């Protein structure tokens, strides 16, 4: 039996478990300001990942419009940050 560090064992467990998507959904909230900047993060009410779709909630109409223009860039940034294809679509509400 091989030896693993606790960190490696946890990574392996998360890769194989269904908890992975839930953890990604929580992580997106933590890194949103880093990905998009403090101004956008401040006016974003809620961020969720459900079934490879990123939901962005905001009440600010100009921000909604700006985010619509940046959909593909948002997808690319999120996937690059996680190092894998986490989201395929962005919905702004």
Coordinates of N, CA, C and O in Angstrom, one line a residue:
X1 N 0.9 -1.2 0.0 CA 0.0 0.0 0.0 C 0.9 1.2 0.0 O 1.8 1.4 0.8
X2 N 0.6 2.1 -0.9 CA 1.4 3.3 -1.0 C 1.1 4.4 0.1 O 0.1 4.3 0.7
X3 N 2.0 5.2 0.3 CA 1.8 6.3 1.3 C 1.4 7.6 0.6 O 1.9 7.9 -0.5
X4 N 0.4 8.2 1.1 CA -0.1 9.5 0.6 C -0.1 10.5 1.7 O -0.3 10.2 2.9
X5 N 0.1 11.8 1.3 CA -0.1 12.8 2.3 C -1.6 13.0 2.5 O -2.4 12.6 1.7
X6 N -1.9 13.7 3.6 CA -3.3 13.9 3.8 C -3.9 14.8 2.7 O -5.1 14.6 2.3
X7 N -3.2 15.8 2.3 CA -3.6 16.6 1.2 C -3.9 15.9 -0.1 O -4.9 16.1 -0.8
X8 N -3.0 15.0 -0.4 CA -3.1 14.2 -1.7 C -4.3 13.2 -1.5 O -5.1 13.1 -2.5
X9 N -4.5 12.7 -0.3 CA -5.7 11.8 -0.1 C -7.0 12.5 -0.3 O -7.9 12.0 -0.9
X10 N -7.0 13.8 0.3 CA -8.2 14.6 0.2 C -8.5 14.9 -1.3 O -9.7 14.9 -1.7
X11 N -7.5 15.3 -2.0 CA -7.6 15.7 -3.4 C -8.2 14.5 -4.2 O -9.1 14.6 -5.0
X12 N -7.6 13.3 -4.0 CA -8.1 12.1 -4.6 C -9.5 11.8 -4.3 O -10.4 11.5 -5.2
X13 N -9.9 11.9 -3.0 CA -11.3 11.7 -2.6 C -12.2 12.7 -3.3 O -13.3 12.3 -3.8
X14 N -11.9 14.0 -3.3 CA -12.8 14.9 -3.9 C -12.9 14.7 -5.4 O -14.0 14.9 -6.0
X15 N -11.8 14.3 -6.1 CA -11.9 14.0 -7.5 C -12.9 12.9 -7.8 O -13.6 12.9 -8.8
X16 N -13.0 11.9 -6.9 CA -13.9 10.8 -7.2 C -15.2 10.9 -6.6 O -16.1 10.1 -6.9
X17 N -15.5 11.9 -5.7 CA -16.8 12.0 -5.1 C -17.7 13.0 -5.7 O -17.3 13.8 -6.6
X18 N -18.9 13.0 -5.3 CA -19.9 13.9 -5.8 C -19.9 15.3 -5.1 O -20.5 16.2 -5.5
X19 N -19.1 15.3 -4.1 CA -18.9 16.6 -3.3 C -18.1 17.6 -4.1 O -18.2 18.8 -3.8
X20 N -17.4 17.2 -5.1 CA -16.6 18.1 -5.9 C -17.3 19.3 -6.4 O -16.8 20.5 -6.3
X21 N -18.5 19.1 -7.0 CA -19.3 20.2 -7.5 C -19.7 21.2 -6.4 O -19.7 22.4 -6.6
X22 N -20.1 20.7 -5.3 CA -20.5 21.5 -4.2 C -19.4 22.4 -3.7 O -19.5 23.5 -3.3
X23 N -18.2 21.8 -3.6 CA -17.0 22.5 -3.2 C -16.7 23.6 -4.2 O -16.3 24.7 -3.8
X24 N -16.7 23.3 -5.5 CA -16.5 24.3 -6.5 C -17.5 25.5 -6.4 O -17.1 26.6 -6.5
X25 N -18.7 25.2 -6.1 CA -19.7 26.2 -5.9 C -19.4 27.1 -4.8 O -19.6 28.3 -4.9
X26 N -18.8 26.6 -3.7 CA -18.4 27.4 -2.6 C -17.2 28.2 -2.9 O -17.0 29.4 -2.5
X27 N -16.2 27.6 -3.6 CA -15.0 28.3 -3.9 C -15.2 29.5 -4.8 O -14.5 30.5 -4.7
X28 N -16.2 29.4 -5.7 CA -16.4 30.5 -6.7 C -16.7 31.8 -5.9 O -16.3 32.9 -6.3
X29 N -17.5 31.7 -4.8 CA -17.8 32.9 -4.0 C -16.5 33.5 -3.4 O -16.4 34.7 -3.3
X30 N -15.6 32.7 -3.0 CA -14.4 33.1 -2.4 C -13.4 33.8 -3.4 O -12.7 34.8 -3.0
X31 N -13.4 33.4 -4.6 CA -12.5 33.9 -5.6 C -13.1 34.9 -6.6 O -12.4 35.4 -7.4
X32 N -14.4 35.2 -6.4 CA -15.1 36.1 -7.4 C -14.4 37.4 -7.5 O -14.2 38.0 -8.6
X33 N -14.1 38.0 -6.4 CA -13.4 39.4 -6.4 C -12.1 39.3 -7.1 O -11.7 40.2 -7.8
X34 N -11.3 38.2 -6.9 CA -10.0 38.1 -7.6 C -10.2 38.0 -9.1 O -9.4 38.5 -9.9
X35 N -11.2 37.2 -9.5 CA -11.5 37.0 -10.9 C -12.0 38.2 -11.6 O -11.6 38.5 -12.7
X36 N -12.9 38.9 -11.0 CA -13.6 40.0 -11.7 C -13.3 41.4 -11.2 O -13.7 42.4 -11.8
X37 N -12.7 41.5 -10.1 CA -12.4 42.8 -9.5 C -13.3 43.2 -8.4 O -14.4 42.7 -8.3
X38 N -12.9 44.1 -7.5 CA -13.7 44.4 -6.4 C -15.0 45.2 -6.7 O -16.0 45.0 -6.1
X39 N -15.0 46.0 -7.8 CA -16.2 46.7 -8.1 C -17.3 45.8 -8.6 O -18.4 45.9 -8.1
X40 N -17.0 44.9 -9.5 CA -18.0 44.0 -9.9 C -18.4 43.1 -8.8 O -19.6 42.8 -8.6
X41 N -17.5 42.6 -8.0 CA -17.9 41.8 -6.8 C -18.8 42.5 -5.8 O -19.7 41.9 -5.3
X42 N -18.5 43.8 -5.6 CA -19.3 44.6 -4.7 C -20.8 44.6 -5.1 O -21.7 44.7 -4.3
X43 N -21.0 44.7 -6.4 CA -22.4 44.9 -6.9 C -23.0 43.6 -7.4 O -24.1 43.6 -8.0
X44 N -22.3 42.5 -7.1 CA -22.9 41.2 -7.4 C -23.6 40.7 -6.2 O -22.9 40.6 -5.1
X45 N -24.9 40.3 -6.3 CA -25.6 39.9 -5.1 C -25.3 38.5 -4.7 O -25.2 38.1 -3.5
X46 N -25.2 37.6 -5.7 CA -25.1 36.2 -5.4 C -24.4 35.5 -6.6 O -24.6 35.9 -7.8
X47 N -23.6 34.5 -6.4 CA -22.9 33.7 -7.4 C -23.2 32.2 -7.0 O -23.0 31.8 -5.9
X48 N -23.6 31.4 -8.1 CA -23.8 30.0 -7.9 C -23.3 29.2 -9.1 O -23.4 29.7 -10.2
X49 N -22.9 28.0 -8.8 CA -22.6 27.1 -9.9 C -23.6 25.9 -9.7 O -23.5 25.3 -8.7
X50 N -24.4 25.7 -10.7 CA -25.3 24.6 -10.7 C -25.2 23.9 -12.1 O -25.5 24.5 -13.1
X51 N -24.9 22.6 -12.1 CA -24.8 21.8 -13.3 C -23.9 22.5 -14.4 O -24.4 22.6 -15.5
X52 N -22.8 22.9 -14.1 CA -21.8 23.6 -15.0 C -22.3 24.9 -15.6 O -21.9 25.3 -16.6
X53 N -23.3 25.5 -14.9 CA -23.8 26.8 -15.2 C -23.5 27.8 -14.1 O -23.8 27.5 -12.9
X54 N -22.8 28.9 -14.4 CA -22.6 29.9 -13.4 C -23.7 30.9 -13.5 O -24.0 31.5 -14.5
X55 N -24.4 31.1 -12.3 CA -25.5 32.1 -12.2 C -24.9 33.3 -11.5 O -24.3 33.2 -10.4
X56 N -25.1 34.5 -12.1 CA -24.7 35.7 -11.5 C -25.9 36.6 -11.2 O -26.6 36.9 -12.2
X57 N -26.1 37.0 -10.0 CA -27.3 37.8 -9.7 C -26.8 39.2 -9.3 O -25.9 39.4 -8.5
X58 N -27.5 40.2 -9.9 CA -27.2 41.6 -9.6 C -28.4 42.4 -9.9 O -29.2 42.1 -10.8
X59 N -28.6 43.5 -9.2 CA -29.7 44.4 -9.4 C -29.3 45.6 -10.3 O -30.1 46.4 -10.7
X60 N -28.0 45.7 -10.7 CA -27.5 46.8 -11.4 C -27.5 46.6 -12.9 O -26.8 45.7 -13.4
X61 N -28.4 47.3 -13.6 CA -28.6 47.0 -15.0 C -27.4 47.2 -15.9 O -27.1 46.4 -16.7
X62 N -26.6 48.3 -15.7 CA -25.4 48.4 -16.5 C -24.4 47.3 -16.3 O -23.7 46.9 -17.2
X63 N -24.3 46.8 -15.0 CA -23.4 45.7 -14.8 C -23.9 44.4 -15.5 O -23.1 43.7 -16.0
X64 N -25.2 44.2 -15.5 CA -25.8 43.1 -16.2 C -25.3 43.1 -17.7 O -24.9 42.1 -18.3
X65 N -25.5 44.3 -18.3 CA -25.1 44.4 -19.7 C -23.6 44.2 -19.9 O -23.2 43.5 -20.8
X66 N -22.8 44.7 -19.0 CA -21.3 44.5 -19.1 C -21.0 43.0 -19.0 O -20.2 42.5 -19.7
X67 N -21.6 42.3 -18.0 CA -21.4 40.9 -17.8 C -21.8 40.1 -19.0 O -21.2 39.1 -19.4
X68 N -22.9 40.5 -19.7 CA -23.4 39.8 -20.9 C -22.3 39.8 -22.0 O -22.1 38.8 -22.7
X69 N -21.6 41.0 -22.1 CA -20.6 41.1 -23.1 C -19.3 40.2 -22.8 O -18.6 39.9 -23.6
X70 N -19.2 40.0 -21.5 CA -18.0 39.3 -21.0 C -18.2 37.8 -20.8 O -17.4 37.1 -20.1
X71 N -19.3 37.2 -21.2 CA -19.7 35.8 -20.9 C -18.5 34.8 -21.1 O -18.1 34.1 -20.3
X72 N -18.0 34.9 -22.4 CA -16.9 33.9 -22.7 C -15.7 34.1 -21.9 O -15.0 33.2 -21.5
X73 N -15.3 35.4 -21.6 CA -14.2 35.7 -20.8 C -14.4 35.2 -19.4 O -13.4 34.7 -18.7
X74 N -15.6 35.3 -18.8 CA -15.9 34.8 -17.5 C -15.7 33.3 -17.5 O -15.1 32.7 -16.6
X75 N -16.2 32.6 -18.5 CA -16.1 31.1 -18.6 C -14.6 30.7 -18.6 O -14.2 29.9 -17.9
X76 N -13.9 31.4 -19.4 CA -12.4 31.1 -19.6 C -11.7 31.4 -18.3 O -10.9 30.5 -17.9
X77 N -12.0 32.5 -17.6 CA -11.3 32.8 -16.3 C -11.6 31.8 -15.2 O -10.7 31.3 -14.5
X78 N -12.9 31.4 -15.1 CA -13.2 30.5 -14.1 C -12.6 29.1 -14.3 O -12.0 28.5 -13.4
X79 N -12.7 28.6 -15.6 CA -12.1 27.3 -15.9 C -10.6 27.3 -15.7 O -10.0 26.4 -15.3
X80 N -10.0 28.4 -16.1 CA -8.5 28.5 -16.0 C -8.1 28.5 -14.5 O -7.1 27.9 -14.1
X81 N -8.9 29.2 -13.7 CA -8.6 29.3 -12.3 C -8.7 27.9 -11.6 O -7.8 27.5 -10.8
X82 N -9.7 27.2 -12.0 CA -9.9 25.8 -11.4 C -9.0 24.8 -12.1 O -8.9 23.6 -11.6
X83 N -8.5 25.1 -13.2 CA -7.6 24.1 -13.9 C -8.3 23.0 -14.6 O -7.8 22.0 -15.0
X84 N -9.6 23.2 -14.8 CA -10.5 22.2 -15.5 C -11.8 22.9 -16.0 O -12.1 24.0 -15.5
X85 N -12.5 22.2 -16.8 CA -13.8 22.7 -17.3 C -14.9 22.6 -16.2 O -15.4 21.5 -16.0
X86 N -15.1 23.7 -15.5 CA -16.1 23.7 -14.4 C -17.4 24.2 -14.8 O -18.4 23.7 -14.4
X87 N -17.4 25.2 -15.7 CA -18.6 25.8 -16.2 C -18.6 25.9 -17.7 O -17.6 26.0 -18.4
X88 N -19.8 25.7 -18.3 CA -20.0 25.8 -19.7 C -20.8 27.0 -20.1 O -20.8 27.4 -21.3
X89 N -21.6 27.6 -19.2 CA -22.6 28.6 -19.5 C -22.6 29.6 -18.4 O -22.3 29.3 -17.2
X90 N -22.9 30.9 -18.7 CA -23.1 31.9 -17.7 C -24.5 32.5 -17.9 O -24.9 32.9 -19.0
X91 N -25.3 32.6 -16.8 CA -26.6 33.2 -16.8 C -26.6 34.4 -15.9 O -26.2 34.2 -14.7
X92 N -27.0 35.5 -16.4 CA -27.0 36.8 -15.5 C -28.5 37.1 -15.2 O -29.3 37.2 -16.2
X93 N -28.7 37.3 -14.0 CA -30.1 37.6 -13.6 C -30.2 38.7 -12.6 O -29.3 39.1 -12.0

